PDB file of C-alpha atoms in Angstrom:
ATOM      1  CA  MET W   1     115.415 103.628  95.819  1.00  0.00           C
ATOM      2  CA  LYS W   2     114.218 100.233  94.633  1.00  0.00           C
ATOM      3  CA  VAL W   3     110.651  99.380  95.622  1.00  0.00           C
ATOM      4  CA  LEU W   4     109.226  95.856  95.438  1.00  0.00           C
ATOM      5  CA  ILE W   5     105.462  95.987  94.855  1.00  0.00           C
ATOM      6  CA  PHE W   6     103.098  93.012  94.798  1.00  0.00           C
ATOM      7  CA  ALA W   7      99.408  92.104  95.078  1.00  0.00           C
ATOM      8  CA  ASP W   8      97.083  89.118  95.333  1.00  0.00           C
ATOM      9  CA  THR W   9      99.426  86.365  96.522  1.00  0.00           C
ATOM     10  CA  HIS W  10      96.440  84.683  98.257  1.00  0.00           C
ATOM     11  CA  GLY W  11      98.628  82.658 100.597  1.00  0.00           C
ATOM     12  CA  SER W  12     100.839  81.236  97.845  1.00  0.00           C
ATOM     13  CA  MET W  13     104.153  80.009  99.272  1.00  0.00           C
ATOM     14  CA  ALA W  14     105.596  79.879  95.745  1.00  0.00           C
ATOM     15  CA  ALA W  15     104.863  83.579  95.309  1.00  0.00           C
ATOM     16  CA  LEU W  16     106.355  84.389  98.717  1.00  0.00           C
ATOM     17  CA  LYS W  17     109.545  82.530  97.832  1.00  0.00           C
ATOM     18  CA  LYS W  18     109.943  84.579  94.653  1.00  0.00           C
ATOM     19  CA  LEU W  19     109.237  87.758  96.592  1.00  0.00           C
ATOM     20  CA  GLU W  20     111.833  86.760  99.173  1.00  0.00           C
ATOM     21  CA  GLN W  21     114.496  86.642  96.456  1.00  0.00           C
ATOM     22  CA  LYS W  22     113.456  89.961  94.932  1.00  0.00           C
ATOM     23  CA  ALA W  23     113.272  91.603  98.365  1.00  0.00           C
ATOM     24  CA  LYS W  24     117.052  91.256  98.702  1.00  0.00           C
ATOM     25  CA  GLN W  25     117.399  93.961  96.031  1.00  0.00           C
ATOM     26  CA  ALA W  26     114.675  96.244  97.430  1.00  0.00           C
ATOM     27  CA  GLY W  27     114.875  99.204  99.764  1.00  0.00           C
ATOM     28  CA  ILE W  28     111.214  98.894 100.716  1.00  0.00           C
ATOM     29  CA  ILE W  29     108.333  96.520  99.995  1.00  0.00           C
ATOM     30  CA  VAL W  30     104.699  97.324  99.220  1.00  0.00           C
ATOM     31  CA  CYS W  31     101.837  94.828  99.595  1.00  0.00           C
ATOM     32  CA  LEU W  32      98.556  95.830  97.932  1.00  0.00           C
ATOM     33  CA  GLY W  33      96.316  93.355  99.732  1.00  0.00           C
ATOM     34  CA  ASP W  34      94.735  89.930  99.242  1.00  0.00           C
ATOM     35  CA  PHE W  35      97.819  88.307 100.728  1.00  0.00           C
ATOM     36  CA  THR W  36      95.520  85.637 102.238  1.00  0.00           C
ATOM     37  CA  ILE W  37      92.534  83.557 101.201  1.00  0.00           C
ATOM     38  CA  PHE W  38      89.777  85.050 103.333  1.00  0.00           C
ATOM     39  CA  GLY W  39      92.166  85.696 106.210  1.00  0.00           C
ATOM     40  CA  GLN W  40      93.546  82.162 106.461  1.00  0.00           C
ATOM     41  CA  HIS W  41      97.068  81.867 107.912  1.00  0.00           C
ATOM     42  CA  GLN W  42      97.226  85.638 108.217  1.00  0.00           C
ATOM     43  CA  GLU W  43      99.598  85.680 111.189  1.00  0.00           C
ATOM     44  CA  LYS W  44     101.966  83.227 109.480  1.00  0.00           C
ATOM     45  CA  ILE W  45     102.125  85.370 106.341  1.00  0.00           C
ATOM     46  CA  LEU W  46     102.644  88.582 108.296  1.00  0.00           C
ATOM     47  CA  LYS W  47     105.539  86.932 110.127  1.00  0.00           C
ATOM     48  CA  LYS W  48     106.999  85.906 106.778  1.00  0.00           C
ATOM     49  CA  LEU W  49     106.823  89.474 105.496  1.00  0.00           C
ATOM     50  CA  GLU W  50     108.394  90.664 108.742  1.00  0.00           C
ATOM     51  CA  SER W  51     111.252  88.179 108.286  1.00  0.00           C
ATOM     52  CA  LEU W  52     112.233  89.743 104.953  1.00  0.00           C
ATOM     53  CA  GLY W  53     113.955  92.435 106.998  1.00  0.00           C
ATOM     54  CA  LYS W  54     112.781  95.381 104.918  1.00  0.00           C
ATOM     55  CA  LEU W  55     110.188  98.061 105.586  1.00  0.00           C
ATOM     56  CA  CYS W  56     106.914  96.674 104.209  1.00  0.00           C
ATOM     57  CA  LEU W  57     103.967  99.017 103.647  1.00  0.00           C
ATOM     58  CA  LEU W  58     100.813  96.913 103.699  1.00  0.00           C
ATOM     59  CA  ILE W  59      97.161  97.542 102.893  1.00  0.00           C
ATOM     60  CA  HIS W  60      94.391  94.960 103.090  1.00  0.00           C
ATOM     61  CA  GLY W  61      92.370  93.580 100.204  1.00  0.00           C
ATOM     62  CA  ASN W  62      88.822  92.280 100.007  1.00  0.00           C
ATOM     63  CA  HIS W  63      90.060  88.956 101.456  1.00  0.00           C
ATOM     64  CA  GLU W  64      91.205  90.623 104.684  1.00  0.00           C
ATOM     65  CA  SER W  65      89.542  92.677 107.400  1.00  0.00           C
ATOM     66  CA  ALA W  66      91.207  96.003 108.155  1.00  0.00           C
ATOM     67  CA  ALA W  67      90.499  95.564 111.864  1.00  0.00           C
ATOM     68  CA  ASP W  68      91.957  92.057 111.920  1.00  0.00           C
ATOM     69  CA  VAL W  69      95.110  93.047 110.054  1.00  0.00           C
ATOM     70  CA  ALA W  70      95.667  96.019 112.360  1.00  0.00           C
ATOM     71  CA  ALA W  71      95.099  93.806 115.413  1.00  0.00           C
ATOM     72  CA  ASP W  72      97.492  91.101 114.194  1.00  0.00           C
ATOM     73  CA  CYS W  73     100.231  93.620 113.402  1.00  0.00           C
ATOM     74  CA  GLN W  74      99.904  94.980 116.927  1.00  0.00           C
ATOM     75  CA  LYS W  75      99.650  91.545 118.532  1.00  0.00           C
ATOM     76  CA  LEU W  76     102.755  90.268 116.745  1.00  0.00           C
ATOM     77  CA  LYS W  77     104.656  93.482 117.558  1.00  0.00           C
ATOM     78  CA  LEU W  78     105.862  93.765 113.989  1.00  0.00           C
ATOM     79  CA  LYS W  79     108.653  96.263 113.387  1.00  0.00           C
ATOM     80  CA  ASN W  80     109.085  96.007 109.619  1.00  0.00           C
ATOM     81  CA  VAL W  81     105.458  95.561 108.507  1.00  0.00           C
ATOM     82  CA  LEU W  82     103.346  98.722 108.733  1.00  0.00           C
ATOM     83  CA  PHE W  83      99.595  98.599 108.162  1.00  0.00           C
ATOM     84  CA  VAL W  84      99.072 101.890 106.304  1.00  0.00           C
ATOM     85  CA  HIS W  85      95.393 101.899 105.289  1.00  0.00           C
ATOM     86  CA  LYS W  86      94.025 105.491 105.146  1.00  0.00           C
ATOM     87  CA  LYS W  87      97.456 106.947 105.947  1.00  0.00           C
ATOM     88  CA  VAL W  88      99.855 109.306 104.197  1.00  0.00           C
ATOM     89  CA  LEU W  89     103.543 108.725 104.822  1.00  0.00           C
ATOM     90  CA  ARG W  90     106.905 109.606 103.431  1.00  0.00           C
ATOM     91  CA  VAL W  91     109.882 107.367 102.722  1.00  0.00           C
ATOM     92  CA  GLY W  92     112.729 109.499 101.425  1.00  0.00           C
ATOM     93  CA  HIS W  93     111.402 111.427  98.415  1.00  0.00           C
ATOM     94  CA  LEU W  94     108.414 109.080  98.007  1.00  0.00           C
ATOM     95  CA  ILE W  95     104.998 110.111  99.332  1.00  0.00           C
ATOM     96  CA  PHE W  96     102.560 107.228  99.774  1.00  0.00           C
ATOM     97  CA  MET W  97      98.787 107.699 100.008  1.00  0.00           C
ATOM     98  CA  CYS W  98      97.284 104.395 101.068  1.00  0.00           C
ATOM     99  CA  TYR W  99      93.734 103.053 100.778  1.00  0.00           C
ATOM    100  CA  GLY W 100      92.964  99.355 100.986  1.00  0.00           C
ATOM    101  CA  GLY W 101      89.977  97.041 100.837  1.00  0.00           C
ATOM    102  CA  ASP W 102      86.907  96.712  98.616  1.00  0.00           C
ATOM    103  CA  GLY W 103      87.605  96.455  94.879  1.00  0.00           C
ATOM    104  CA  PHE W 104      83.950  96.135  93.850  1.00  0.00           C
ATOM    105  CA  SER W 105      82.563  99.681  94.180  1.00  0.00           C
ATOM    106  CA  LEU W 106      82.130 102.075  91.284  1.00  0.00           C
ATOM    107  CA  ARG W 107      82.278 105.024  93.703  1.00  0.00           C
ATOM    108  CA  ASP W 108      83.681 105.412  97.217  1.00  0.00           C
ATOM    109  CA  LYS W 109      81.984 108.312  99.013  1.00  0.00           C
ATOM    110  CA  ALA W 110      84.149 108.002 102.127  1.00  0.00           C
ATOM    111  CA  PHE W 111      87.244 108.362  99.975  1.00  0.00           C
ATOM    112  CA  GLU W 112      85.762 111.327  98.104  1.00  0.00           C
ATOM    113  CA  ASN W 113      84.403 113.166 101.148  1.00  0.00           C
ATOM    114  CA  MET W 114      87.115 112.508 103.715  1.00  0.00           C
ATOM    115  CA  TYR W 115      90.297 110.763 102.703  1.00  0.00           C
ATOM    116  CA  ALA W 116      90.998 112.474  99.380  1.00  0.00           C
ATOM    117  CA  ALA W 117      91.367 115.825 101.147  1.00  0.00           C
ATOM    118  CA  ARG W 118      93.537 114.284 103.862  1.00  0.00           C
ATOM    119  CA  PHE W 119      95.781 112.741 101.244  1.00  0.00           C
ATOM    120  CA  VAL W 120      96.195 116.056  99.430  1.00  0.00           C
ATOM    121  CA  GLN W 121      97.008 117.910 102.651  1.00  0.00           C
ATOM    122  CA  GLY W 122      99.475 115.269 103.781  1.00  0.00           C
ATOM    123  CA  ALA W 123     101.197 115.152 100.404  1.00  0.00           C
ATOM    124  CA  LYS W 124     101.525 118.946 100.357  1.00  0.00           C
ATOM    125  CA  LYS W 125     103.219 118.927 103.770  1.00  0.00           C
ATOM    126  CA  TYR W 126     105.699 116.264 102.719  1.00  0.00           C
ATOM    127  CA  LYS W 127     106.413 117.955  99.378  1.00  0.00           C
ATOM    128  CA  GLU W 128     107.432 121.107 101.257  1.00  0.00           C
ATOM    129  CA  ILE W 129     109.809 119.116 103.444  1.00  0.00           C
ATOM    130  CA  ILE W 130     111.311 117.287 100.467  1.00  0.00           C
ATOM    131  CA  ALA W 131     111.732 120.574  98.559  1.00  0.00           C
ATOM    132  CA  LYS W 132     113.783 122.001 101.432  1.00  0.00           C
ATOM    133  CA  GLU W 133     116.057 119.007 101.405  1.00  0.00           C
ATOM    134  CA  ALA W 134     116.484 119.457  97.619  1.00  0.00           C
ATOM    135  CA  LYS W 135     118.007 116.022  97.037  1.00  0.00           C
ATOM    136  CA  LYS W 136     115.372 114.419  94.819  1.00  0.00           C
ATOM    137  CA  GLU W 137     112.080 115.525  93.359  1.00  0.00           C
ATOM    138  CA  ALA W 138     109.086 114.317  95.371  1.00  0.00           C
ATOM    139  CA  LYS W 139     107.028 111.514  93.835  1.00  0.00           C
ATOM    140  CA  THR W 140     103.396 110.928  94.797  1.00  0.00           C
ATOM    141  CA  ILE W 141     102.144 107.349  94.923  1.00  0.00           C
ATOM    142  CA  LEU W 142      98.588 106.120  95.442  1.00  0.00           C
ATOM    143  CA  LEU W 143      98.416 102.589  96.866  1.00  0.00           C
ATOM    144  CA  LEU W 144      95.090 100.827  96.326  1.00  0.00           C
ATOM    145  CA  HIS W 145      93.704  97.335  96.402  1.00  0.00           C
ATOM    146  CA  GLY W 146      90.835  97.962  93.985  1.00  0.00           C
ATOM    147  CA  PRO W 147      91.940  99.710  90.778  1.00  0.00           C
ATOM    148  CA  PRO W 148      90.841 103.073  89.404  1.00  0.00           C
ATOM    149  CA  TYR W 149      88.379 103.059  86.540  1.00  0.00           C
ATOM    150  CA  GLY W 150      89.262 103.178  82.872  1.00  0.00           C
ATOM    151  CA  SER W 151      92.690 101.703  82.140  1.00  0.00           C
ATOM    152  CA  LYS W 152      94.455  98.415  81.501  1.00  0.00           C
ATOM    153  CA  VAL W 153      94.646  97.720  85.237  1.00  0.00           C
ATOM    154  CA  ASP W 154      90.854  97.396  85.624  1.00  0.00           C
ATOM    155  CA  ALA W 155      90.099  95.743  82.294  1.00  0.00           C
ATOM    156  CA  ILE W 156      88.363  92.378  82.017  1.00  0.00           C
ATOM    157  CA  GLY W 157      88.038  91.726  78.335  1.00  0.00           C
ATOM    158  CA  ASP W 158      86.646  94.916  76.819  1.00  0.00           C
ATOM    159  CA  GLN W 159      84.950  96.033  80.052  1.00  0.00           C
ATOM    160  CA  HIS W 160      86.219  98.235  82.883  1.00  0.00           C
ATOM    161  CA  CYS W 161      85.328  97.471  86.491  1.00  0.00           C
ATOM    162  CA  GLY W 162      87.387  99.930  88.552  1.00  0.00           C
ATOM    163  CA  ASN W 163      86.508 102.813  90.841  1.00  0.00           C
ATOM    164  CA  LYS W 164      85.706 106.248  89.405  1.00  0.00           C
ATOM    165  CA  SER W 165      86.482 108.035  92.693  1.00  0.00           C
ATOM    166  CA  PHE W 166      90.084 106.842  92.474  1.00  0.00           C
ATOM    167  CA  ARG W 167      90.283 107.763  88.784  1.00  0.00           C
ATOM    168  CA  ASP W 168      89.035 111.299  89.415  1.00  0.00           C
ATOM    169  CA  PHE W 169      91.517 111.736  92.265  1.00  0.00           C
ATOM    170  CA  TYR W 170      94.670 110.721  90.424  1.00  0.00           C
ATOM    171  CA  LEU W 171      93.755 112.768  87.352  1.00  0.00           C
ATOM    172  CA  LYS W 172      92.854 115.905  89.311  1.00  0.00           C
ATOM    173  CA  HIS W 173      95.940 115.837  91.506  1.00  0.00           C
ATOM    174  CA  LYS W 174      98.388 114.537  88.888  1.00  0.00           C
ATOM    175  CA  ILE W 175      99.563 111.605  90.979  1.00  0.00           C
ATOM    176  CA  ASP W 176     102.832 110.164  89.658  1.00  0.00           C
ATOM    177  CA  TYR W 177     102.090 106.486  90.282  1.00  0.00           C
ATOM    178  CA  VAL W 178      98.978 104.428  91.041  1.00  0.00           C
ATOM    179  CA  PHE W 179      99.581 100.826  92.114  1.00  0.00           C
ATOM    180  CA  SER W 180      96.624  98.477  92.537  1.00  0.00           C
ATOM    181  CA  GLY W 181      95.686  94.810  92.423  1.00  0.00           C
ATOM    182  CA  HIS W 182      92.420  92.871  92.778  1.00  0.00           C
ATOM    183  CA  ILE W 183      91.837  92.185  89.073  1.00  0.00           C
ATOM    184  CA  HIS W 184      93.794  88.989  88.436  1.00  0.00           C
ATOM    185  CA  GLU W 185      93.205  89.252  84.699  1.00  0.00           C
ATOM    186  CA  SER W 186      95.209  92.494  84.631  1.00  0.00           C
ATOM    187  CA  SER W 187      98.214  91.170  86.539  1.00  0.00           C
ATOM    188  CA  GLY W 188     101.333  92.774  85.065  1.00  0.00           C
ATOM    189  CA  ALA W 189      99.397  95.499  83.262  1.00  0.00           C
ATOM    190  CA  VAL W 190     101.011  98.929  82.949  1.00  0.00           C
ATOM    191  CA  GLU W 191      99.584 102.058  81.377  1.00  0.00           C
ATOM    192  CA  HIS W 192     100.598 105.719  81.242  1.00  0.00           C
ATOM    193  CA  ILE W 193      97.685 108.158  81.337  1.00  0.00           C
ATOM    194  CA  LYS W 194      98.617 111.837  81.171  1.00  0.00           C
ATOM    195  CA  SER W 195     101.210 112.308  83.942  1.00  0.00           C
ATOM    196  CA  THR W 196     100.377 109.085  85.816  1.00  0.00           C
ATOM    197  CA  THR W 197     101.797 105.575  85.575  1.00  0.00           C
ATOM    198  CA  LEU W 198      99.295 102.870  86.557  1.00  0.00           C
ATOM    199  CA  MET W 199     100.335  99.302  87.342  1.00  0.00           C
ATOM    200  CA  ASN W 200      99.028  96.006  88.662  1.00  0.00           C
ATOM    201  CA  PRO W 201     102.259  94.275  89.786  1.00  0.00           C
ATOM    202  CA  GLY W 202     100.715  90.837  90.302  1.00  0.00           C
ATOM    203  CA  PRO W 203     101.610  88.183  92.882  1.00  0.00           C
ATOM    204  CA  PHE W 204     105.261  87.706  91.930  1.00  0.00           C
ATOM    205  CA  GLY W 205     105.996  91.411  92.291  1.00  0.00           C
ATOM    206  CA  VAL W 206     107.773  94.100  90.336  1.00  0.00           C
ATOM    207  CA  LEU W 207     110.979  95.875  91.324  1.00  0.00           C
ATOM    208  CA  LEU W 208     110.953  99.563  90.403  1.00  0.00           C
ATOM    209  CA  GLU W 209     113.705 102.122  90.727  1.00  0.00           C
ATOM    210  CA  MET W 210     111.907 105.188  91.984  1.00  0.00           C
TER     211      MET W 210
END
């Protein structure tokens, strides 16, 4: 399955046009937030993503409000765009654990104390289902807006500015992929740490065969 992943378009029509072309080759689309500039033209952009005609998993960034994005998706009655913040879901053999917003915190206690456990439980359930189907090996994917700490995806110069809660989670649970945005300086960065591939796909998106 080809997945088109992007982050931080900030309302750019040029970026959306490039994504529209790449979306023709994709099975599903993933938006990692900051698709607006402080919420401007949010409905228009959501309609554009809807018009691509592919399932689009969307989390918010620090430029969007989770409540506003959820409300707009419901108001517009979107069928293709799913707001997936704090959710675990399965698409084929891919298991997505989704957590949007922020991007500035060194630790996220809500993630550590509540959502990490929910993600693990949800992923376990879906892995069991996928194992019974025995078509493809399950892949676990953590979708974030703010990056985990300590890799190329959270580097600004020689400093790291990511979140240690996210880092601890993907290392402990051996997550296959971590996709994040927020740090414009790391757009396009990819790094493999132990069993995990980390990536910031940037505003023009990356197509991955998964």
